[in-house]
Short mmCIF file of C-alpha atoms in Angstrom, two decimals:
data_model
loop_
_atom_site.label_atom_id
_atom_site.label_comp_id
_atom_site.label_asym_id
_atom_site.label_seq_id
_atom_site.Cartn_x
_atom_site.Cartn_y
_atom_site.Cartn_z
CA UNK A 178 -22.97 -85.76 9.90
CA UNK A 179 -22.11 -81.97 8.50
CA UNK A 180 -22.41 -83.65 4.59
CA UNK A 181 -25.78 -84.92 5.88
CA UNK A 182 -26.80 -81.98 7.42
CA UNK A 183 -26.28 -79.74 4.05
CA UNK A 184 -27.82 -82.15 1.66
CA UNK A 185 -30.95 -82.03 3.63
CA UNK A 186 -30.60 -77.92 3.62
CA UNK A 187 -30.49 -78.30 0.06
CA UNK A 188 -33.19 -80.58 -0.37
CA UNK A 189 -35.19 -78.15 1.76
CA UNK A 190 -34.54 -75.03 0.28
CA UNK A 191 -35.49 -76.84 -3.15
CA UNK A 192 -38.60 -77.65 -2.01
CA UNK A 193 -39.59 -74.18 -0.43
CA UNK A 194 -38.89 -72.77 -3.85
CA UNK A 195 -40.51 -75.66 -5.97
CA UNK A 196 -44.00 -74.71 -3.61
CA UNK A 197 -43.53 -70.92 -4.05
CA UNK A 198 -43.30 -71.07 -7.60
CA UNK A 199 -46.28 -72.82 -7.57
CA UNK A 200 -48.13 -70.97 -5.43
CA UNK A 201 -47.36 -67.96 -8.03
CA UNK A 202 -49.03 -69.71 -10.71
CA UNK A 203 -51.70 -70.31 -8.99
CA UNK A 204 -52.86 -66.99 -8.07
CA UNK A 205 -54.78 -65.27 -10.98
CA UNK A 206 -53.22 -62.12 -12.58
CA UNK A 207 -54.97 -58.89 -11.79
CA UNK A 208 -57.00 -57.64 -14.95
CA UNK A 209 -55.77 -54.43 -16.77
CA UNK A 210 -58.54 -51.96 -15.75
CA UNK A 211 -60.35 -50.41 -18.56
CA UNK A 212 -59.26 -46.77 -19.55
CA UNK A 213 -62.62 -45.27 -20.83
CA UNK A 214 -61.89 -40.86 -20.76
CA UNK A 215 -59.41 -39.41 -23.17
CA UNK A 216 -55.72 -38.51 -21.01
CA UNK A 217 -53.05 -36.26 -22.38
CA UNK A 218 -51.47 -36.78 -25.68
CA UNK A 219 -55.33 -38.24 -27.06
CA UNK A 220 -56.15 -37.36 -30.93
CA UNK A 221 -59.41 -37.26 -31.64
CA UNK A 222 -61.76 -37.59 -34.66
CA UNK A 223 -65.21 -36.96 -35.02
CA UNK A 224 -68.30 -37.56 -37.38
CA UNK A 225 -72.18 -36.01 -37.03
CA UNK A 226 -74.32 -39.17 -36.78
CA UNK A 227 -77.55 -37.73 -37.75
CA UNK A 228 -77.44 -39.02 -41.24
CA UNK A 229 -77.08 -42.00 -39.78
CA UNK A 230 -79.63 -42.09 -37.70
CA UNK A 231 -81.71 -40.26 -40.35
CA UNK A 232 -80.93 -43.63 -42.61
CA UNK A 233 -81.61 -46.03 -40.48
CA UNK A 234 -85.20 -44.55 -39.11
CA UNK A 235 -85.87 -44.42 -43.41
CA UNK A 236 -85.20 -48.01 -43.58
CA UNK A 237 -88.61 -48.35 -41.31
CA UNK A 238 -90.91 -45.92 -42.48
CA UNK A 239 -91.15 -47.06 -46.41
CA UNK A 240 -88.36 -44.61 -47.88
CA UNK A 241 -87.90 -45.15 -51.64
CA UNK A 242 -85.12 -42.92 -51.78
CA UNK A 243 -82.74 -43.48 -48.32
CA UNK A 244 -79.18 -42.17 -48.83
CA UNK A 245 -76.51 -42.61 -46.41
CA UNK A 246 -74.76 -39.14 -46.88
CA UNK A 247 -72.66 -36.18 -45.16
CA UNK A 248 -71.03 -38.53 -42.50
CA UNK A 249 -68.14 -35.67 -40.69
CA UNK A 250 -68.51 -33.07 -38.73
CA UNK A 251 -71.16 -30.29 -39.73
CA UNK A 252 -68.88 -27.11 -40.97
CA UNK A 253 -68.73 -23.56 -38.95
CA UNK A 254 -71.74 -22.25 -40.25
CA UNK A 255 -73.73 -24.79 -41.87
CA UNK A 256 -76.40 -22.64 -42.58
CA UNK A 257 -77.48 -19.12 -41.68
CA UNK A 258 -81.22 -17.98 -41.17
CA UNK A 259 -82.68 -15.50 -43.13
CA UNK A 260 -79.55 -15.66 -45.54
CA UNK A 261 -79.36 -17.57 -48.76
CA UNK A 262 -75.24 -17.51 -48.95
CA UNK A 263 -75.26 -20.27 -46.71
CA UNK A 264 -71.19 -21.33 -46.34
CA UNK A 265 -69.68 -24.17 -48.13
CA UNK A 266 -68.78 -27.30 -47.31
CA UNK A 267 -71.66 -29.33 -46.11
CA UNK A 268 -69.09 -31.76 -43.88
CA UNK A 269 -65.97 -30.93 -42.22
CA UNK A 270 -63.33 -32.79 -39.95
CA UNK A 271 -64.01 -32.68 -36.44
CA UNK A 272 -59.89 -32.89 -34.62
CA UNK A 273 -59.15 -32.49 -30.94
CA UNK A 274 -55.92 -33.29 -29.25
CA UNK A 275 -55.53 -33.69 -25.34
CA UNK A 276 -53.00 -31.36 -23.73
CA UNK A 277 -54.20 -32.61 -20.19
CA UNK A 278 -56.72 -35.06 -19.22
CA UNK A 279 -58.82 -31.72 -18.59
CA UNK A 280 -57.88 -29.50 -21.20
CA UNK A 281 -57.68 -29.97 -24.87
CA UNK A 282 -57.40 -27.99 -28.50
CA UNK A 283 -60.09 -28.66 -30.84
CA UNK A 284 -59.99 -27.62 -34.69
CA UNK A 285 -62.89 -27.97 -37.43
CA UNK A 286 -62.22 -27.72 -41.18
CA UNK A 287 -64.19 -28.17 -44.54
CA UNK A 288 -63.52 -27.70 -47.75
CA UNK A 289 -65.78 -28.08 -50.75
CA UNK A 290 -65.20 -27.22 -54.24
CA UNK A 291 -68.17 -27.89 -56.82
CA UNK A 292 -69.06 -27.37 -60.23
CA UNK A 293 -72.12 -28.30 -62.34
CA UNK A 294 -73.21 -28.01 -66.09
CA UNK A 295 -76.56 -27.19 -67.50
CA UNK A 296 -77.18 -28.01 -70.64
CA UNK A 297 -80.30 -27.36 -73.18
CA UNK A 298 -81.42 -27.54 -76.91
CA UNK A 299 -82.68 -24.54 -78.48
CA UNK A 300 -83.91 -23.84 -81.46
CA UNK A 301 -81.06 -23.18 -84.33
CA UNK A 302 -82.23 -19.45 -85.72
CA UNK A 303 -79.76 -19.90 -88.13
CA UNK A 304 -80.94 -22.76 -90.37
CA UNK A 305 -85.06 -21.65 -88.84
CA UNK A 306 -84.46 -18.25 -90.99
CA UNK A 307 -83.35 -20.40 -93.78
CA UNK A 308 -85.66 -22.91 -93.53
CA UNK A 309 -89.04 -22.15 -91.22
CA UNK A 310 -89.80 -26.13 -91.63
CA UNK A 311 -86.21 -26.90 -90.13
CA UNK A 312 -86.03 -28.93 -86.69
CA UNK A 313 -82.36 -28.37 -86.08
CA UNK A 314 -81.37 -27.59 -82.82
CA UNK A 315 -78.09 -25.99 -80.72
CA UNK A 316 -76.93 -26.81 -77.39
CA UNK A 317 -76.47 -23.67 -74.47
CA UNK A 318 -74.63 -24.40 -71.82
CA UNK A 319 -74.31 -22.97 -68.28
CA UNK A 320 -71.73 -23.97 -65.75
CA UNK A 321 -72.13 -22.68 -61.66
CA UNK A 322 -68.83 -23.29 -59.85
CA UNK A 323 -69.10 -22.70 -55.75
CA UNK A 324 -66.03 -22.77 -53.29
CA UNK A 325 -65.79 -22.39 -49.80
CA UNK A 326 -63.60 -23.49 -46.78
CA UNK A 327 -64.72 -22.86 -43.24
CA UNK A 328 -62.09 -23.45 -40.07
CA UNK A 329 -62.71 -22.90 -36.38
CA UNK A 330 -60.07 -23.30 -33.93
CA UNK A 331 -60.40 -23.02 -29.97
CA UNK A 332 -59.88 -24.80 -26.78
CA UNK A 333 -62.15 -27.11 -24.37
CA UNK A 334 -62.37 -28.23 -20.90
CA UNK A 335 -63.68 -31.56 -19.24
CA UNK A 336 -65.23 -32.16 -15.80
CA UNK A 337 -66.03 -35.50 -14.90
CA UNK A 338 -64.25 -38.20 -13.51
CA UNK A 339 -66.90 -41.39 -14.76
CA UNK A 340 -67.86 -42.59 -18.19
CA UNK A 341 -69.99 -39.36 -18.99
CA UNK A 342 -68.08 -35.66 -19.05
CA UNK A 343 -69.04 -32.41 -19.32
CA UNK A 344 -67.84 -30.65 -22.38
CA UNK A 345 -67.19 -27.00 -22.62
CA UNK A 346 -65.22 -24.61 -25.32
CA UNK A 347 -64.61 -21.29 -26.77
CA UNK A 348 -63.06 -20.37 -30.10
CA UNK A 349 -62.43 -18.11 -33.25
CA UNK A 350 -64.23 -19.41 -36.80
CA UNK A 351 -63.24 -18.40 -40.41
CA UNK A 352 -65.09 -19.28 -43.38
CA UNK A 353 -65.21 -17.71 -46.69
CA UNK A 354 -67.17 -18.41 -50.55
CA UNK A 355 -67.49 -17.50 -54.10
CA UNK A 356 -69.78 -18.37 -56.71
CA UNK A 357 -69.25 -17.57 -60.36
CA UNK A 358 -71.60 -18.70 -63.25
CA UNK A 359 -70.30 -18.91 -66.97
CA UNK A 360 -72.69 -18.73 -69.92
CA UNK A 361 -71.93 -20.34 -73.65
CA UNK A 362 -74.96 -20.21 -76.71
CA UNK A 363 -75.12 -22.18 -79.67
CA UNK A 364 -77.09 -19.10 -81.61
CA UNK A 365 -74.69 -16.24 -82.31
CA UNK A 366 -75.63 -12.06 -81.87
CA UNK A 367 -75.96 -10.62 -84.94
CA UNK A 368 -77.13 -7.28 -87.12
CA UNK A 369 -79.93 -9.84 -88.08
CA UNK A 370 -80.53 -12.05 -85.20
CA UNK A 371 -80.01 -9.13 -82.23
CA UNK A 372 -82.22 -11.40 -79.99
CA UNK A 373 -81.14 -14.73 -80.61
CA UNK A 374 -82.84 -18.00 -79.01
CA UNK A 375 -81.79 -18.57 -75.76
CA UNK A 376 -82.45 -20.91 -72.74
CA UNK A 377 -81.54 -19.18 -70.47
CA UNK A 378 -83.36 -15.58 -69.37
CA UNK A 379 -80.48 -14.48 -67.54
CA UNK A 380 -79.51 -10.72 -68.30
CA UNK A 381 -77.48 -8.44 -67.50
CA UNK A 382 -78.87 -4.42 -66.34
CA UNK A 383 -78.29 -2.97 -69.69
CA UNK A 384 -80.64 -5.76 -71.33
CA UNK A 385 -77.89 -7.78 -72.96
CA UNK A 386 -77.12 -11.06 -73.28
CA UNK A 387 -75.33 -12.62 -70.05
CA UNK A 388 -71.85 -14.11 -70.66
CA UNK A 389 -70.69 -14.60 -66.94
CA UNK A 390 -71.95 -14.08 -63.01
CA UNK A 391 -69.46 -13.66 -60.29
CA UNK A 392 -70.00 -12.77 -56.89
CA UNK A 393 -66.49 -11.56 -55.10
CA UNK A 394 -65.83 -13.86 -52.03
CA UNK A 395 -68.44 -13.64 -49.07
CA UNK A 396 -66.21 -13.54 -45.77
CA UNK A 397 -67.41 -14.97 -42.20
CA UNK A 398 -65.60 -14.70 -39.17
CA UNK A 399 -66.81 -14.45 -35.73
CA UNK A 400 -66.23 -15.77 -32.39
CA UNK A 401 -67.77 -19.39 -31.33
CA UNK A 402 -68.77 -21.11 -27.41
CA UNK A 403 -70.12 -24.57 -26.66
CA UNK A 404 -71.61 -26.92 -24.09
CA UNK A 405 -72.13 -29.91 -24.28
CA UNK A 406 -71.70 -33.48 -23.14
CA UNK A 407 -69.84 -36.95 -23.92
CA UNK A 408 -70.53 -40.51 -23.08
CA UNK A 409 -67.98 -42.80 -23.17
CA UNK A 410 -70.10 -46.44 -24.06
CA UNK A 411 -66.59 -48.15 -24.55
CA UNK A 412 -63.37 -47.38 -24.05
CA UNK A 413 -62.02 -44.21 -25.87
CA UNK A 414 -65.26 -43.80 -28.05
CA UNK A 415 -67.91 -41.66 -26.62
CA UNK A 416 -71.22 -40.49 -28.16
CA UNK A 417 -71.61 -36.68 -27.10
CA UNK A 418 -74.00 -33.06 -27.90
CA UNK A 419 -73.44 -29.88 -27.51
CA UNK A 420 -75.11 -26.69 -28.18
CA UNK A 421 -73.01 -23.54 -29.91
CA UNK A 422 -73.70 -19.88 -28.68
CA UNK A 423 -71.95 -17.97 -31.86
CA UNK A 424 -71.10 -14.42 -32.64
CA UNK A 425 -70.23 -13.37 -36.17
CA UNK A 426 -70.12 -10.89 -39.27
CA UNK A 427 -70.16 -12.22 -42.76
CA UNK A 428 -69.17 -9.24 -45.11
CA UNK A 429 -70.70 -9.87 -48.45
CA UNK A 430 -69.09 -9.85 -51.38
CA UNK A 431 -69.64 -7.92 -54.38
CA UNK A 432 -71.58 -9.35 -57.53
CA UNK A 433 -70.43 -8.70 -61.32
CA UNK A 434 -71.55 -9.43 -64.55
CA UNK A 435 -70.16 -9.59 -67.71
CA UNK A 436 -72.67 -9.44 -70.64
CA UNK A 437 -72.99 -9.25 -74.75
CA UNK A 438 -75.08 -7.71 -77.23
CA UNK A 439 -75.72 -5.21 -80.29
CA UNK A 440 -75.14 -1.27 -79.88
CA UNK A 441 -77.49 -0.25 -82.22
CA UNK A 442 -75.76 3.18 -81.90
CA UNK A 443 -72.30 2.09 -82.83
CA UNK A 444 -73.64 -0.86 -85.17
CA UNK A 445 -71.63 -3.11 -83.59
CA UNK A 446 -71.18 -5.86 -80.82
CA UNK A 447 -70.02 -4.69 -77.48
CA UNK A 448 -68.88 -6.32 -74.45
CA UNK A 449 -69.98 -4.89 -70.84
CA UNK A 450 -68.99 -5.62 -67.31
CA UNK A 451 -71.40 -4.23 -64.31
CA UNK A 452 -71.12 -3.84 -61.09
CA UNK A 453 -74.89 -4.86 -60.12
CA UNK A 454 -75.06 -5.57 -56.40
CA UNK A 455 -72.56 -4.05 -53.47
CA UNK A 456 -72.90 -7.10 -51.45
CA UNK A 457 -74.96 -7.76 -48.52
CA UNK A 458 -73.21 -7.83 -44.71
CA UNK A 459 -74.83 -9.74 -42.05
CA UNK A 460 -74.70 -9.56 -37.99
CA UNK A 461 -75.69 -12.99 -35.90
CA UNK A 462 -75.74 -13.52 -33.04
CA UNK A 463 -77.50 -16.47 -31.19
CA UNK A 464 -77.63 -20.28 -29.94
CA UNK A 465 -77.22 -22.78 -32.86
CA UNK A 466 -75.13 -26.21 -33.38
CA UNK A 467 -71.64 -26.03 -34.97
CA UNK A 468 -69.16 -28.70 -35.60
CA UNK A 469 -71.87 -31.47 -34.40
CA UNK A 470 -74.94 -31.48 -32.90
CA UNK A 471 -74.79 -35.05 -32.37
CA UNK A 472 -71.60 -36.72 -32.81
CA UNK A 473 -69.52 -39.56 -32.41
CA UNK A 474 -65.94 -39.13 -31.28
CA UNK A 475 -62.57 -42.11 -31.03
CA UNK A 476 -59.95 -41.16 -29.18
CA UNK A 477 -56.42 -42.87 -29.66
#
């Protein structure tokens, strides 16, 4: 009776777990919930979507010439009214990492180095004086090289607990240029030919011939705040604005040139350098968009 009694406990207890694990299976699994706002230890990139949307409206409204360009972030001081030094580069990298859900540190940086080379025929004086009839012709060249870097760095806070935050931030910006400008001629300054053919009518003060243009490295810096907004449409990527209110000094730099020609006192060639501009400084102050106006932004 006892051996009976514990096979049936057995059997029993077998069953009881046969119908639990069952029942286990059964039941569906709870889904992972969707994490749509950027928590603490997030990287984040960014990249302006105007040219974007500046592409696709051209590909409706008969555009011969639509160019999908200057996809980043839009540099500290993309351009400046009033003021023709406008900083280098025309995109930057748009970089924010979370130290909180709330809080995070945000960083733009461009670079931009460019360099381009005019070239032209000009008459040759040399075989013209030799031979009025002659169509021979030299090549001047001028090269323009422009380099900049701009940099802000500053911190942001969140408020919003659904899929759309408000976005708000303060920081420092950096940014300085230089431009220089390098001449070359195919006709050579001479006692004969003083006032050789040239392309180019670019002198210097004292009337000579232009060899180089530099201007000394213009110099921004300033303090920077934002607004703004982001909407998270999926998970960890959120399409977002803001508005800048910036404060900053741009010290110009000073402009040299370096120039050739005849001294018809000395009766020889000469080579001058002048200082012909002390630079210009400029004050701003005022609402304008930096680092984004519109924007796109992934969070991992």
């Amino acid at each position: 009776m006892k051996k009976f009694i514990f096979v049936l406990m057995v059997c029993m207890l077998h069953v009881v777990g046969v119908n639990a694990q069952e029942d286990s299976q059964s039941k569906p699994k709870p889904k992972k919930q969707k994490v749509y706002l950027p928590e603490k230890g997030d990287v984040s990139l960014g990249i302006n979507v105007a040219p974007v949307l500046q592409y696709v409206g051209n590909l409706f409204n008969g555009s011969t010439n639509n160019k999908l360009s200057a996809l980043g972030g839009q540099p500290v001081v993309e351009g400046m009214t009033g003021y023709e030094k406008s900083i280098m580069p025309d995109v930057s990298i748009m970089g924010k990492y979370m130290i909180s859900d709330k809080w995070g540190v945000k960083a733009n940086l461009g670079v931009m180095l460019r360099s381009n080379m005019d070239k032209q025929y000009v008459r040759d004086d040399e075989a013209f004086l030799l031979d009025p009839l002659s169509e021979k012709k030299v090549v001047d060249r001028r090269k323009t090289s422009r380099s900049g870097a701009s940099l802000m760095v500053g911190a942001e806070y969140r408020k919003g607990k659904r899929r759309v935050q408000g976005v708000f931030g303060a920081g420092v910006l950096f940014g300085v240029q230089s431009t220089k400008t390098t001449y070359s001629y195919g006709n050579e300054i001479t006692q004969i030919n003083q006032k050789p053919t040239s392309a180019w009518n670019d002198t210097a003060p004292n009337g000579y011939r232009i060899l180089s243009s530099k201007t000394a490295s213009d110099v921004f810096f300033g303090v920077t705040g934002s607004a703004g907004f982001e909407w998270f449409f999926a998970p960890k990527m959120a399409l977002g604005a803001e508005v800048n209110l910036n404060l900053y000094y741009v010290k110009g730099g000073q402009e040299y040139k370096k120039s050739s020609g005849y001294n018809l006192s000395t009766e020889q060639m000469e080579t001058r350098y002048d200082l012909t501009s002390p630079g210009n400084d400029v004050f701003y102050f005022g609402t304008e968009n930096l680092g984004g106006a519109l924007y796109v932004s992934f969070y991992f």
